[in-house]
mmCIF file with all atom_site columns, C-alpha atoms in Angstrom:
data_model
loop_
_atom_site.group_PDB
_atom_site.id
_atom_site.type_symbol
_atom_site.label_atom_id
_atom_site.label_alt_id
_atom_site.label_comp_id
_atom_site.label_asym_id
_atom_site.label_entity_id
_atom_site.label_seq_id
_atom_site.pdbx_PDB_ins_code
_atom_site.Cartn_x
_atom_site.Cartn_y
_atom_site.Cartn_z
_atom_site.occupancy
_atom_site.B_iso_or_equiv
_atom_site.pdbx_formal_charge
_atom_site.auth_seq_id
_atom_site.auth_comp_id
_atom_site.auth_asym_id
_atom_site.auth_atom_id
_atom_site.pdbx_PDB_model_num
ATOM 1   C CA . MET V 1 1   ? -74.047 -25.425 35.922  1.00 0.00 ? 1   MET V CA 1
ATOM 2   C CA . ARG V 1 2   ? -71.310 -28.002 35.423  1.00 0.00 ? 2   ARG V CA 1
ATOM 3   C CA . GLN V 1 3   ? -69.144 -25.337 33.759  1.00 0.00 ? 3   GLN V CA 1
ATOM 4   C CA . LEU V 1 4   ? -69.224 -23.262 36.974  1.00 0.00 ? 4   LEU V CA 1
ATOM 5   C CA . VAL V 1 5   ? -68.206 -26.125 39.283  1.00 0.00 ? 5   VAL V CA 1
ATOM 6   C CA . TRP V 1 6   ? -64.658 -26.565 37.919  1.00 0.00 ? 6   TRP V CA 1
ATOM 7   C CA . PRO V 1 7   ? -63.647 -22.880 38.104  1.00 0.00 ? 7   PRO V CA 1
ATOM 8   C CA . ALA V 1 8   ? -65.136 -22.611 41.595  1.00 0.00 ? 8   ALA V CA 1
ATOM 9   C CA . LEU V 1 9   ? -63.241 -25.723 42.718  1.00 0.00 ? 9   LEU V CA 1
ATOM 10  C CA . ALA V 1 10  ? -59.979 -24.409 41.225  1.00 0.00 ? 10  ALA V CA 1
ATOM 11  C CA . CYS V 1 11  ? -60.394 -21.069 43.034  1.00 0.00 ? 11  CYS V CA 1
ATOM 12  C CA . ALA V 1 12  ? -61.053 -22.837 46.332  1.00 0.00 ? 12  ALA V CA 1
ATOM 13  C CA . LEU V 1 13  ? -57.928 -24.988 45.936  1.00 0.00 ? 13  LEU V CA 1
ATOM 14  C CA . LEU V 1 14  ? -55.743 -22.006 45.067  1.00 0.00 ? 14  LEU V CA 1
ATOM 15  C CA . ALA V 1 15  ? -57.038 -20.024 48.044  1.00 0.00 ? 15  ALA V CA 1
ATOM 16  C CA . GLY V 1 16  ? -55.936 -22.879 50.310  1.00 0.00 ? 16  GLY V CA 1
ATOM 17  C CA . CYS V 1 17  ? -52.391 -22.602 48.932  1.00 0.00 ? 17  CYS V CA 1
ATOM 18  C CA . SER V 1 18  ? -51.882 -19.029 50.088  1.00 0.00 ? 18  SER V CA 1
ATOM 19  C CA . ALA V 1 19  ? -48.279 -18.274 51.086  1.00 0.00 ? 19  ALA V CA 1
ATOM 20  C CA . ASP V 1 20  ? -49.336 -15.741 53.722  1.00 0.00 ? 20  ASP V CA 1
ATOM 21  C CA . ARG V 1 21  ? -48.684 -16.927 57.259  1.00 0.00 ? 21  ARG V CA 1
ATOM 22  C CA . ASP V 1 22  ? -49.112 -14.969 60.440  1.00 0.00 ? 22  ASP V CA 1
ATOM 23  C CA . CYS V 1 23  ? -45.906 -14.916 62.475  1.00 0.00 ? 23  CYS V CA 1
ATOM 24  C CA . THR V 1 24  ? -46.045 -13.428 65.935  1.00 0.00 ? 24  THR V CA 1
ATOM 25  C CA . ALA V 1 25  ? -43.341 -11.257 67.451  1.00 0.00 ? 25  ALA V CA 1
ATOM 26  C CA . ILE V 1 26  ? -42.584 -13.921 70.057  1.00 0.00 ? 26  ILE V CA 1
ATOM 27  C CA . GLY V 1 27  ? -38.884 -14.352 70.561  1.00 0.00 ? 27  GLY V CA 1
ATOM 28  C CA . THR V 1 28  ? -36.601 -17.096 71.748  1.00 0.00 ? 28  THR V CA 1
ATOM 29  C CA . PRO V 1 29  ? -34.148 -16.373 74.551  1.00 0.00 ? 29  PRO V CA 1
ATOM 30  C CA . VAL V 1 30  ? -30.572 -16.796 73.362  1.00 0.00 ? 30  VAL V CA 1
ATOM 31  C CA . GLY V 1 31  ? -28.504 -18.552 76.000  1.00 0.00 ? 31  GLY V CA 1
ATOM 32  C CA . LEU V 1 32  ? -28.383 -21.538 78.318  1.00 0.00 ? 32  LEU V CA 1
ATOM 33  C CA . SER V 1 33  ? -31.024 -22.811 80.707  1.00 0.00 ? 33  SER V CA 1
ATOM 34  C CA . VAL V 1 34  ? -29.905 -24.729 83.809  1.00 0.00 ? 34  VAL V CA 1
ATOM 35  C CA . HIS V 1 35  ? -32.055 -27.187 85.792  1.00 0.00 ? 35  HIS V CA 1
ATOM 36  C CA . VAL V 1 36  ? -30.594 -28.577 89.030  1.00 0.00 ? 36  VAL V CA 1
ATOM 37  C CA . ASN V 1 37  ? -32.237 -31.632 90.623  1.00 0.00 ? 37  ASN V CA 1
ATOM 38  C CA . GLY V 1 38  ? -31.937 -33.564 93.849  1.00 0.00 ? 38  GLY V CA 1
ATOM 39  C CA . PRO V 1 39  ? -29.474 -33.048 96.670  1.00 0.00 ? 39  PRO V CA 1
ATOM 40  C CA . LEU V 1 40  ? -27.253 -30.664 94.685  1.00 0.00 ? 40  LEU V CA 1
ATOM 41  C CA . ALA V 1 41  ? -30.126 -28.186 94.380  1.00 0.00 ? 41  ALA V CA 1
ATOM 42  C CA . GLY V 1 42  ? -30.294 -27.950 98.165  1.00 0.00 ? 42  GLY V CA 1
ATOM 43  C CA . ARG V 1 43  ? -26.597 -27.090 98.418  1.00 0.00 ? 43  ARG V CA 1
ATOM 44  C CA . ALA V 1 44  ? -26.297 -24.779 95.401  1.00 0.00 ? 44  ALA V CA 1
ATOM 45  C CA . THR V 1 45  ? -27.122 -21.105 95.911  1.00 0.00 ? 45  THR V CA 1
ATOM 46  C CA . ALA V 1 46  ? -25.464 -19.621 92.811  1.00 0.00 ? 46  ALA V CA 1
ATOM 47  C CA . VAL V 1 47  ? -24.263 -20.509 89.320  1.00 0.00 ? 47  VAL V CA 1
ATOM 48  C CA . SER V 1 48  ? -21.102 -19.449 87.526  1.00 0.00 ? 48  SER V CA 1
ATOM 49  C CA . MET V 1 49  ? -21.151 -20.128 83.802  1.00 0.00 ? 49  MET V CA 1
ATOM 50  C CA . GLU V 1 50  ? -18.806 -19.285 80.948  1.00 0.00 ? 50  GLU V CA 1
ATOM 51  C CA . VAL V 1 51  ? -19.412 -20.135 77.277  1.00 0.00 ? 51  VAL V CA 1
ATOM 52  C CA . CYS V 1 52  ? -16.553 -20.310 74.755  1.00 0.00 ? 52  CYS V CA 1
ATOM 53  C CA . TRP V 1 53  ? -16.443 -20.417 70.951  1.00 0.00 ? 53  TRP V CA 1
ATOM 54  C CA . ASP V 1 54  ? -14.130 -19.109 68.229  1.00 0.00 ? 54  ASP V CA 1
ATOM 55  C CA . GLY V 1 55  ? -11.296 -18.641 70.729  1.00 0.00 ? 55  GLY V CA 1
ATOM 56  C CA . ALA V 1 56  ? -13.224 -16.268 73.029  1.00 0.00 ? 56  ALA V CA 1
ATOM 57  C CA . CYS V 1 57  ? -15.232 -16.819 76.206  1.00 0.00 ? 57  CYS V CA 1
ATOM 58  C CA . LYS V 1 58  ? -18.271 -14.956 77.523  1.00 0.00 ? 58  LYS V CA 1
ATOM 59  C CA . PRO V 1 59  ? -19.702 -15.096 81.030  1.00 0.00 ? 59  PRO V CA 1
ATOM 60  C CA . ALA V 1 60  ? -23.416 -15.831 81.316  1.00 0.00 ? 60  ALA V CA 1
ATOM 61  C CA . HIS V 1 61  ? -25.172 -13.859 84.042  1.00 0.00 ? 61  HIS V CA 1
ATOM 62  C CA . VAL V 1 62  ? -27.320 -16.388 85.875  1.00 0.00 ? 62  VAL V CA 1
ATOM 63  C CA . GLU V 1 63  ? -29.635 -16.174 88.902  1.00 0.00 ? 63  GLU V CA 1
ATOM 64  C CA . LEU V 1 64  ? -30.581 -19.495 90.490  1.00 0.00 ? 64  LEU V CA 1
ATOM 65  C CA . MET V 1 65  ? -34.249 -19.723 91.537  1.00 0.00 ? 65  MET V CA 1
ATOM 66  C CA . PRO V 1 66  ? -36.329 -22.442 93.252  1.00 0.00 ? 66  PRO V CA 1
ATOM 67  C CA . SER V 1 67  ? -38.270 -24.678 90.855  1.00 0.00 ? 67  SER V CA 1
ATOM 68  C CA . THR V 1 68  ? -41.945 -25.406 91.368  1.00 0.00 ? 68  THR V CA 1
ATOM 69  C CA . ARG V 1 69  ? -44.576 -27.853 90.218  1.00 0.00 ? 69  ARG V CA 1
ATOM 70  C CA . PRO V 1 70  ? -48.370 -27.598 90.212  1.00 0.00 ? 70  PRO V CA 1
ATOM 71  C CA . GLY V 1 71  ? -49.868 -28.300 93.623  1.00 0.00 ? 71  GLY V CA 1
ATOM 72  C CA . LYS V 1 72  ? -53.365 -29.290 94.619  1.00 0.00 ? 72  LYS V CA 1
ATOM 73  C CA . GLU V 1 73  ? -56.247 -27.917 92.576  1.00 0.00 ? 73  GLU V CA 1
ATOM 74  C CA . SER V 1 74  ? -59.146 -26.283 94.350  1.00 0.00 ? 74  SER V CA 1
ATOM 75  C CA . CYS V 1 75  ? -62.425 -25.241 92.787  1.00 0.00 ? 75  CYS V CA 1
ATOM 76  C CA . SER V 1 76  ? -65.262 -23.028 93.909  1.00 0.00 ? 76  SER V CA 1
ATOM 77  C CA . GLY V 1 77  ? -68.193 -22.915 91.530  1.00 0.00 ? 77  GLY V CA 1
ATOM 78  C CA . ASP V 1 78  ? -66.874 -22.386 88.011  1.00 0.00 ? 78  ASP V CA 1
ATOM 79  C CA . THR V 1 79  ? -63.498 -21.045 89.181  1.00 0.00 ? 79  THR V CA 1
ATOM 80  C CA . CYS V 1 80  ? -60.505 -23.285 89.845  1.00 0.00 ? 80  CYS V CA 1
ATOM 81  C CA . SER V 1 81  ? -56.978 -22.524 90.973  1.00 0.00 ? 81  SER V CA 1
ATOM 82  C CA . VAL V 1 82  ? -53.706 -24.339 91.483  1.00 0.00 ? 82  VAL V CA 1
ATOM 83  C CA . THR V 1 83  ? -50.875 -23.212 93.702  1.00 0.00 ? 83  THR V CA 1
ATOM 84  C CA . ALA V 1 84  ? -47.224 -23.670 92.850  1.00 0.00 ? 84  ALA V CA 1
ATOM 85  C CA . VAL V 1 85  ? -45.283 -25.794 95.325  1.00 0.00 ? 85  VAL V CA 1
ATOM 86  C CA . PRO V 1 86  ? -41.493 -26.217 95.537  1.00 0.00 ? 86  PRO V CA 1
ATOM 87  C CA . ASP V 1 87  ? -40.216 -29.398 93.893  1.00 0.00 ? 87  ASP V CA 1
ATOM 88  C CA . GLY V 1 88  ? -36.777 -29.423 95.528  1.00 0.00 ? 88  GLY V CA 1
ATOM 89  C CA . GLY V 1 89  ? -34.977 -28.311 92.380  1.00 0.00 ? 89  GLY V CA 1
ATOM 90  C CA . LYS V 1 90  ? -33.625 -25.004 91.120  1.00 0.00 ? 90  LYS V CA 1
ATOM 91  C CA . HIS V 1 91  ? -33.469 -23.396 87.691  1.00 0.00 ? 91  HIS V CA 1
ATOM 92  C CA . ALA V 1 92  ? -31.819 -20.488 85.924  1.00 0.00 ? 92  ALA V CA 1
ATOM 93  C CA . PHE V 1 93  ? -31.292 -18.947 82.506  1.00 0.00 ? 93  PHE V CA 1
ATOM 94  C CA . GLY V 1 94  ? -28.105 -17.282 81.365  1.00 0.00 ? 94  GLY V CA 1
ATOM 95  C CA . ASP V 1 95  ? -28.301 -14.831 78.469  1.00 0.00 ? 95  ASP V CA 1
ATOM 96  C CA . VAL V 1 96  ? -25.409 -15.339 76.049  1.00 0.00 ? 96  VAL V CA 1
ATOM 97  C CA . PRO V 1 97  ? -25.570 -12.660 73.323  1.00 0.00 ? 97  PRO V CA 1
ATOM 98  C CA . GLY V 1 98  ? -24.173 -13.904 70.019  1.00 0.00 ? 98  GLY V CA 1
ATOM 99  C CA . LEU V 1 99  ? -24.437 -17.585 70.995  1.00 0.00 ? 99  LEU V CA 1
ATOM 100 C CA . PRO V 1 100 ? -23.946 -19.604 67.791  1.00 0.00 ? 100 PRO V CA 1
ATOM 101 C CA . ASP V 1 101 ? -25.834 -22.701 66.687  1.00 0.00 ? 101 ASP V CA 1
ATOM 102 C CA . ARG V 1 102 ? -22.600 -24.681 66.439  1.00 0.00 ? 102 ARG V CA 1
ATOM 103 C CA . PRO V 1 103 ? -20.412 -26.412 69.056  1.00 0.00 ? 103 PRO V CA 1
ATOM 104 C CA . VAL V 1 104 ? -19.434 -24.417 72.153  1.00 0.00 ? 104 VAL V CA 1
ATOM 105 C CA . ARG V 1 105 ? -17.603 -25.290 75.365  1.00 0.00 ? 105 ARG V CA 1
ATOM 106 C CA . VAL V 1 106 ? -19.347 -24.515 78.650  1.00 0.00 ? 106 VAL V CA 1
ATOM 107 C CA . ARG V 1 107 ? -17.865 -24.262 82.120  1.00 0.00 ? 107 ARG V CA 1
ATOM 108 C CA . LEU V 1 108 ? -20.670 -24.715 84.635  1.00 0.00 ? 108 LEU V CA 1
ATOM 109 C CA . ALA V 1 109 ? -20.079 -24.310 88.367  1.00 0.00 ? 109 ALA V CA 1
ATOM 110 C CA . LEU V 1 110 ? -22.666 -24.574 91.116  1.00 0.00 ? 110 LEU V CA 1
ATOM 111 C CA . LEU V 1 111 ? -21.609 -22.638 94.212  1.00 0.00 ? 111 LEU V CA 1
ATOM 112 C CA . ASP V 1 112 ? -22.655 -22.886 97.855  1.00 0.00 ? 112 ASP V CA 1
ATOM 113 C CA . ALA V 1 113 ? -23.504 -19.944 100.137 1.00 0.00 ? 113 ALA V CA 1
ATOM 114 C CA . GLU V 1 114 ? -19.795 -19.293 100.803 1.00 0.00 ? 114 GLU V CA 1
ATOM 115 C CA . GLY V 1 115 ? -18.960 -19.315 97.078  1.00 0.00 ? 115 GLY V CA 1
ATOM 116 C CA . ALA V 1 116 ? -17.230 -22.705 97.188  1.00 0.00 ? 116 ALA V CA 1
ATOM 117 C CA . PRO V 1 117 ? -17.885 -25.046 94.237  1.00 0.00 ? 117 PRO V CA 1
ATOM 118 C CA . VAL V 1 118 ? -20.446 -27.771 94.839  1.00 0.00 ? 118 VAL V CA 1
ATOM 119 C CA . LEU V 1 119 ? -20.027 -28.926 91.223  1.00 0.00 ? 119 LEU V CA 1
ATOM 120 C CA . ASP V 1 120 ? -17.610 -27.799 88.493  1.00 0.00 ? 120 ASP V CA 1
ATOM 121 C CA . ARG V 1 121 ? -17.922 -29.237 84.977  1.00 0.00 ? 121 ARG V CA 1
ATOM 122 C CA . MET V 1 122 ? -16.682 -28.513 81.455  1.00 0.00 ? 122 MET V CA 1
ATOM 123 C CA . LEU V 1 123 ? -18.812 -29.817 78.636  1.00 0.00 ? 123 LEU V CA 1
ATOM 124 C CA . ASP V 1 124 ? -19.143 -29.462 74.901  1.00 0.00 ? 124 ASP V CA 1
ATOM 125 C CA . LEU V 1 125 ? -22.591 -28.918 73.427  1.00 0.00 ? 125 LEU V CA 1
ATOM 126 C CA . THR V 1 126 ? -24.312 -27.495 70.383  1.00 0.00 ? 126 THR V CA 1
ATOM 127 C CA . PRO V 1 127 ? -27.078 -24.922 70.977  1.00 0.00 ? 127 PRO V CA 1
ATOM 128 C CA . ARG V 1 128 ? -30.077 -25.507 68.732  1.00 0.00 ? 128 ARG V CA 1
ATOM 129 C CA . LEU V 1 129 ? -32.082 -22.969 66.793  1.00 0.00 ? 129 LEU V CA 1
ATOM 130 C CA . ARG V 1 130 ? -35.662 -22.761 68.074  1.00 0.00 ? 130 ARG V CA 1
ATOM 131 C CA . TYR V 1 131 ? -38.733 -21.998 65.992  1.00 0.00 ? 131 TYR V CA 1
ATOM 132 C CA . PRO V 1 132 ? -41.415 -20.566 68.310  1.00 0.00 ? 132 PRO V CA 1
ATOM 133 C CA . ASN V 1 133 ? -43.843 -19.991 65.403  1.00 0.00 ? 133 ASN V CA 1
ATOM 134 C CA . GLY V 1 134 ? -42.805 -23.008 63.348  1.00 0.00 ? 134 GLY V CA 1
ATOM 135 C CA . PRO V 1 135 ? -40.158 -23.303 60.619  1.00 0.00 ? 135 PRO V CA 1
ATOM 136 C CA . ALA V 1 136 ? -42.097 -21.145 58.136  1.00 0.00 ? 136 ALA V CA 1
ATOM 137 C CA . CYS V 1 137 ? -41.557 -18.084 60.349  1.00 0.00 ? 137 CYS V CA 1
ATOM 138 C CA . GLY V 1 138 ? -37.809 -18.446 60.770  1.00 0.00 ? 138 GLY V CA 1
ATOM 139 C CA . ALA V 1 139 ? -35.592 -19.223 63.735  1.00 0.00 ? 139 ALA V CA 1
ATOM 140 C CA . GLY V 1 140 ? -35.874 -17.331 66.992  1.00 0.00 ? 140 GLY V CA 1
ATOM 141 C CA . GLY V 1 141 ? -32.314 -17.931 68.130  1.00 0.00 ? 141 GLY V CA 1
ATOM 142 C CA . PRO V 1 142 ? -30.160 -20.717 69.565  1.00 0.00 ? 142 PRO V CA 1
ATOM 143 C CA . ASN V 1 143 ? -30.304 -22.037 73.098  1.00 0.00 ? 143 ASN V CA 1
ATOM 144 C CA . ALA V 1 144 ? -29.657 -25.199 75.072  1.00 0.00 ? 144 ALA V CA 1
ATOM 145 C CA . VAL V 1 145 ? -30.814 -26.776 78.314  1.00 0.00 ? 145 VAL V CA 1
ATOM 146 C CA . LEU V 1 146 ? -28.353 -28.153 80.872  1.00 0.00 ? 146 LEU V CA 1
ATOM 147 C CA . THR V 1 147 ? -29.784 -30.601 83.405  1.00 0.00 ? 147 THR V CA 1
ATOM 148 C CA . VAL V 1 148 ? -27.766 -31.378 86.531  1.00 0.00 ? 148 VAL V CA 1
ATOM 149 C CA . GLU V 1 149 ? -28.874 -34.576 88.258  1.00 0.00 ? 149 GLU V CA 1
ATOM 150 C CA . GLY V 1 150 ? -28.538 -35.079 92.003  1.00 0.00 ? 150 GLY V CA 1
ATOM 151 C CA . ASP V 1 151 ? -25.445 -37.249 91.507  1.00 0.00 ? 151 ASP V CA 1
ATOM 152 C CA . GLY V 1 152 ? -23.662 -34.530 89.481  1.00 0.00 ? 152 GLY V CA 1
ATOM 153 C CA . LEU V 1 153 ? -24.304 -35.918 85.994  1.00 0.00 ? 153 LEU V CA 1
ATOM 154 C CA . VAL V 1 154 ? -24.813 -33.025 83.541  1.00 0.00 ? 154 VAL V CA 1
ATOM 155 C CA . THR V 1 155 ? -26.694 -33.558 80.283  1.00 0.00 ? 155 THR V CA 1
ATOM 156 C CA . SER V 1 156 ? -27.632 -31.122 77.528  1.00 0.00 ? 156 SER V CA 1
ATOM 157 C CA . SER V 1 157 ? -30.547 -30.888 75.140  1.00 0.00 ? 157 SER V CA 1
#
């Protein structure tokens, strides 16, 4: 009996070391996400964004939308629901085909209803590769998040 234990244990250990990993077809959007907070969100109705690298610039097509947060939860029996309520902010995503995972320069402008700039900033940032299924499944593409605070401060992550 003892002679069967060691081979069985070795087989069990080797089975746990299998290199096969299921990777889904989930993708990562390549581009820049913009979150606008506070008073600027109330004045901004559009975004103009241009991304430059290797001596060339590409416009990012962006549509600014109201941001929401979870509202009050209501339950009836075993069914519950939550409504989305506006949080006073706005958000957008600009596709930037070919965006590299190295330093780029971004011109970000928030525009009012007449097309006049509410905010106009140039910033340098480095888009990061994202791994939606974990590092073993490979990168899904680079992107970055720009956050515009109510006082006009712009940060990237």
